[in-house]
Tab-separated table of C-alpha atoms in Angstrom:
chain	number	residue	atom	x	y	z
A	1	MET	CA	-14.423	-5.786	-9.635
A	2	GLY	CA	-16.939	-7.277	-7.222
A	3	VAL	CA	-15.888	-10.035	-4.825
A	4	SER	CA	-18.487	-12.527	-3.602
A	5	HIS	CA	-18.890	-13.299	0.091
A	6	GLN	CA	-17.702	-16.835	-0.624
A	7	ALA	CA	-14.392	-15.610	-2.051
A	8	GLN	CA	-11.346	-17.045	-0.256
A	9	VAL	CA	-9.215	-14.205	1.134
A	10	ALA	CA	-5.519	-14.411	1.975
A	11	ASP	CA	-4.666	-11.636	4.431
A	12	ILE	CA	-0.928	-11.150	3.932
A	13	GLY	CA	1.030	-9.736	6.864
A	14	ALA	CA	-2.115	-10.121	8.948
A	15	GLY	CA	-0.540	-9.282	12.294
A	16	THR	CA	-3.024	-9.710	15.133
A	17	GLY	CA	-5.954	-10.077	12.742
A	18	ILE	CA	-7.522	-6.622	12.671
A	19	SER	CA	-7.781	-6.612	8.870
A	20	SER	CA	-8.792	-10.297	8.779
A	21	ARG	CA	-11.778	-9.571	11.011
A	22	LEU	CA	-13.151	-7.049	8.499
A	23	PHE	CA	-13.467	-9.802	5.882
A	24	LEU	CA	-14.680	-12.440	8.328
A	25	ALA	CA	-17.457	-10.146	9.527
A	26	THR	CA	-18.870	-9.998	5.992
A	27	GLY	CA	-18.764	-13.775	5.553
A	28	HIS	CA	-15.465	-14.354	3.763
A	29	PRO	CA	-13.296	-17.359	4.613
A	30	VAL	CA	-9.877	-15.977	5.520
A	31	VAL	CA	-6.408	-17.446	5.807
A	32	ALA	CA	-4.051	-15.101	7.646
A	33	VAL	CA	-0.413	-15.277	6.562
A	34	GLU	CA	1.864	-13.961	9.319
A	35	PRO	CA	5.503	-14.817	10.103
A	36	ASN	CA	5.527	-13.449	13.663
A	37	ALA	CA	4.482	-16.272	15.996
A	38	ALA	CA	3.240	-14.025	18.809
A	39	MET	CA	1.077	-11.926	16.494
A	40	ARG	CA	-0.206	-14.988	14.685
A	41	GLY	CA	-1.113	-16.596	18.006
A	42	ALA	CA	-2.971	-13.472	19.086
A	43	ALA	CA	-5.001	-13.528	15.866
A	44	GLU	CA	-5.873	-17.195	16.360
A	45	ALA	CA	-6.893	-16.678	19.986
A	46	TRP	CA	-9.093	-13.730	19.046
A	47	LEU	CA	-10.697	-14.870	15.797
A	48	ALA	CA	-10.766	-18.676	15.635
A	49	PRO	CA	-13.366	-19.072	18.449
A	50	GLN	CA	-15.726	-16.639	16.690
A	51	TYR	CA	-15.137	-17.554	13.056
A	52	PRO	CA	-14.765	-21.194	12.003
A	53	GLN	CA	-13.844	-20.006	8.497
A	54	PHE	CA	-10.613	-18.467	9.851
A	55	ARG	CA	-7.174	-20.026	9.951
A	56	ALA	CA	-3.659	-18.653	10.287
A	57	VAL	CA	-0.432	-19.956	8.764
A	58	ASP	CA	3.246	-19.254	9.262
A	59	GLY	CA	4.389	-17.636	6.038
A	60	ARG	CA	5.809	-14.551	4.383
A	61	ALA	CA	4.441	-12.381	1.621
A	62	GLU	CA	7.047	-13.752	-0.765
A	63	ALA	CA	6.594	-17.377	0.367
A	64	THR	CA	3.072	-17.853	1.710
A	65	GLY	CA	3.055	-21.653	1.753
A	66	LEU	CA	-0.465	-21.592	0.260
A	67	ASP	CA	-1.560	-23.913	-2.521
A	68	ASP	CA	-1.482	-22.974	-6.185
A	69	ALA	CA	-4.656	-21.269	-7.440
A	70	SER	CA	-6.334	-21.445	-4.025
A	71	ILE	CA	-7.099	-17.762	-3.360
A	72	ASP	CA	-9.645	-15.352	-4.814
A	73	LEU	CA	-8.429	-12.168	-3.160
A	74	VAL	CA	-5.044	-11.237	-1.715
A	75	SER	CA	-5.434	-8.489	0.875
A	76	VAL	CA	-2.574	-6.407	2.286
A	77	ALA	CA	-3.200	-3.767	4.954
A	78	GLN	CA	-0.389	-1.404	6.017
A	79	ALA	CA	2.372	-3.837	4.995
A	80	PHE	CA	3.131	-3.706	1.267
A	81	HIS	CA	6.026	-1.261	1.713
A	82	TRP	CA	7.927	-3.967	3.658
A	83	PHE	CA	7.761	-6.519	0.831
A	84	ASP	CA	9.984	-7.427	-2.092
A	85	THR	CA	7.554	-6.156	-4.707
A	86	VAL	CA	9.016	-8.310	-7.490
A	87	ALA	CA	8.950	-11.539	-5.502
A	88	VAL	CA	5.437	-11.013	-4.138
A	89	ARG	CA	4.042	-10.496	-7.604
A	90	ALA	CA	5.253	-13.935	-8.684
A	91	GLU	CA	4.060	-15.563	-5.456
A	92	TRP	CA	0.624	-13.997	-5.583
A	93	GLN	CA	0.206	-14.910	-9.234
A	94	ARG	CA	0.876	-18.492	-8.142
A	95	ILE	CA	-1.715	-18.598	-5.338
A	96	LEU	CA	-4.465	-16.594	-7.061
A	97	ARG	CA	-7.150	-18.376	-9.027
A	98	PRO	CA	-7.784	-17.194	-12.608
A	99	GLY	CA	-9.388	-13.763	-12.332
A	100	GLY	CA	-8.293	-13.369	-8.705
A	101	GLN	CA	-7.381	-9.925	-7.489
A	102	ALA	CA	-5.026	-8.163	-5.083
A	103	LEU	CA	-6.195	-5.401	-2.741
A	104	ILE	CA	-3.459	-3.219	-1.252
A	105	TYR	CA	-4.346	-0.454	1.157
A	106	TRP	CA	-2.933	1.926	3.719
A	107	ASN	CA	-4.373	4.290	6.292
A	108	SER	CA	-1.739	6.969	5.713
A	109	ARG	CA	-1.141	9.564	8.409
A	110	LEU	CA	-1.111	13.040	6.918
A	111	LEU	CA	2.144	14.788	7.806
A	112	ASP	CA	1.291	18.456	7.354
A	113	ALA	CA	-2.489	18.842	7.193
A	114	SER	CA	-2.613	20.894	10.413
A	115	PRO	CA	-0.232	22.600	12.848
A	116	PHE	CA	-0.791	19.705	15.254
A	117	LEU	CA	0.270	17.124	12.655
A	118	VAL	CA	3.318	19.187	11.721
A	119	GLY	CA	4.268	19.235	15.395
A	120	TYR	CA	3.649	15.515	15.770
A	121	GLU	CA	5.906	14.743	12.810
A	122	GLN	CA	8.646	16.919	14.321
A	123	LEU	CA	8.246	15.116	17.655
A	124	LEU	CA	8.870	11.783	15.917
A	125	LEU	CA	11.915	13.168	14.161
A	126	ASP	CA	13.255	14.554	17.448
A	127	TYR	CA	12.633	11.527	19.690
A	128	GLY	CA	11.981	8.454	17.519
A	129	THR	CA	14.620	5.754	17.809
A	130	ASP	CA	14.707	4.893	14.100
A	131	TYR	CA	11.846	6.934	12.727
A	132	SER	CA	13.626	8.187	9.621
A	133	ALA	CA	14.269	4.587	8.545
A	134	VAL	CA	10.752	3.227	9.139
A	135	ALA	CA	8.584	6.331	8.790
A	136	GLU	CA	5.051	5.919	7.509
A	137	ARG	CA	5.872	6.817	3.923
A	138	TYR	CA	4.271	4.324	1.594
A	139	GLN	CA	4.443	3.789	-2.161
A	140	ASP	CA	2.814	6.702	-3.976
A	141	ASP	CA	-0.046	6.419	-6.446
A	142	ALA	CA	2.198	6.421	-9.513
A	143	THR	CA	4.311	3.596	-8.112
A	144	MET	CA	1.245	1.495	-7.380
A	145	GLN	CA	-0.253	2.174	-10.799
A	146	ALA	CA	2.995	1.026	-12.382
A	147	TRP	CA	3.126	-2.089	-10.180
A	148	PHE	CA	-0.374	-3.193	-11.191
A	149	GLY	CA	0.069	-2.053	-14.786
A	150	SER	CA	-2.807	-2.988	-17.060
A	151	GLY	CA	-4.306	-5.101	-14.274
A	152	LEU	CA	-5.298	-2.093	-12.160
A	153	ARG	CA	-9.080	-2.109	-11.771
A	154	GLY	CA	-9.565	0.764	-9.360
A	155	MET	CA	-8.037	3.073	-6.793
A	156	VAL	CA	-9.617	5.277	-4.156
A	157	GLN	CA	-8.652	7.863	-1.549
A	158	LEU	CA	-10.897	8.633	1.413
A	159	PRO	CA	-10.851	11.029	4.377
A	160	ASN	CA	-10.456	9.613	7.880
A	161	VAL	CA	-10.141	11.499	11.161
A	162	GLN	CA	-9.633	10.159	14.687
A	163	TYR	CA	-10.357	12.436	17.626
A	164	LEU	CA	-7.999	11.536	20.453
A	165	ASP	CA	-7.763	12.655	24.061
A	166	LEU	CA	-4.350	12.775	25.723
A	167	ASP	CA	-4.418	9.154	26.910
A	168	ALA	CA	-5.411	7.874	23.468
A	169	LEU	CA	-2.770	10.037	21.795
A	170	ARG	CA	-0.102	8.728	24.172
A	171	GLY	CA	-1.189	5.149	23.461
A	172	ARG	CA	-1.130	5.792	19.722
A	173	LEU	CA	2.411	7.130	19.959
A	174	LEU	CA	3.725	4.316	22.164
A	175	SER	CA	2.256	1.679	19.845
A	176	SER	CA	4.702	2.805	17.137
A	177	SER	CA	7.832	0.681	16.777
A	178	TYR	CA	10.063	3.739	16.688
A	179	ALA	CA	8.727	5.326	19.916
A	180	PRO	CA	11.181	4.943	22.828
A	181	GLN	CA	9.598	2.920	25.621
A	182	PRO	CA	9.812	3.499	29.410
A	183	GLY	CA	13.412	3.215	30.559
A	184	HIS	CA	14.832	4.662	27.365
A	185	PRO	CA	16.518	8.067	27.911
A	186	ARG	CA	14.316	9.704	25.258
A	187	HIS	CA	11.034	8.368	26.652
A	188	ALA	CA	10.299	10.926	29.386
A	189	PRO	CA	11.315	13.956	27.274
A	190	MET	CA	9.158	12.635	24.425
A	191	ILE	CA	6.102	12.304	26.692
A	192	ASP	CA	6.669	15.820	28.039
A	193	ALA	CA	6.857	17.132	24.470
A	194	LEU	CA	3.684	15.241	23.561
A	195	GLN	CA	1.814	16.766	26.486
A	196	ASP	CA	2.955	20.243	25.443
A	197	LEU	CA	1.891	19.579	21.844
A	198	PHE	CA	-1.513	18.360	22.994
A	199	ALA	CA	-2.024	21.366	25.255
A	200	ALA	CA	-1.191	23.736	22.400
A	201	HIS	CA	-3.643	22.220	19.901
A	202	ALA	CA	-6.439	20.413	21.752
A	203	VAL	CA	-10.008	21.602	21.263
A	204	ASP	CA	-12.525	20.442	23.862
A	205	GLY	CA	-9.967	17.967	25.189
A	206	GLN	CA	-9.172	16.309	21.851
A	207	VAL	CA	-6.874	16.652	18.854
A	208	ALA	CA	-7.763	15.671	15.285
A	209	PHE	CA	-5.489	12.915	13.945
A	210	GLU	CA	-6.021	12.981	10.197
A	211	TYR	CA	-5.380	10.159	7.744
A	212	GLN	CA	-5.895	9.493	4.060
A	213	PRO	CA	-6.810	5.864	3.407
A	214	ARG	CA	-5.683	4.736	-0.054
A	215	ALA	CA	-6.652	1.470	-1.715
A	216	PHE	CA	-5.598	-0.192	-4.976
A	217	LEU	CA	-7.356	-3.181	-6.509
A	218	GLY	CA	-6.447	-5.191	-9.555
A	219	THR	CA	-5.433	-8.431	-11.185
A	220	LEU	CA	-1.831	-9.500	-11.629
A	221	ASP	CA	-1.835	-10.168	-15.352
């Protein structure tokens, strides 16, 4: 299951490069595959000056544009639920070298682990513009086990808690695609509701935002 520091990583749906940087920092060469030009440009501006082993390409999960058998590890952070899971399997089999692996992982927000999180979920349902359609509900463990099949080499779940003050909580909310932005009629009522939720649950000026990171690693036999 081990991956050497020289292993070539393809970070699929890399966005602005947050996940790419994790691999670069441990010495891996990384090619970021990202179809959004603005996000891809942000990743290049941030990472290319620091890491000569980084490059970004315009591509999709189902059509990466990468060479056959050129990748040792496909990495997908927070994006697999957007993909055509049949098409990506064929594409990743094409770009992976013999014995290459796929790593798929999410930092899943817990929906009901505390009264605060129950209230936060209700706030999104009440004010989110299209939250029900794009909610953070990812493939479950059984689905991922079936997708990897006999190639699954390991899976793990870990605890993760962020402690956020009101400004950080507001920023976290507004970074979500389904949060109405300033000027939208739901924006001001949503912020008022968020402030009330924070006031009801904060301890020492912070609330606990709990996640459950889940990761799946395996070959695509």
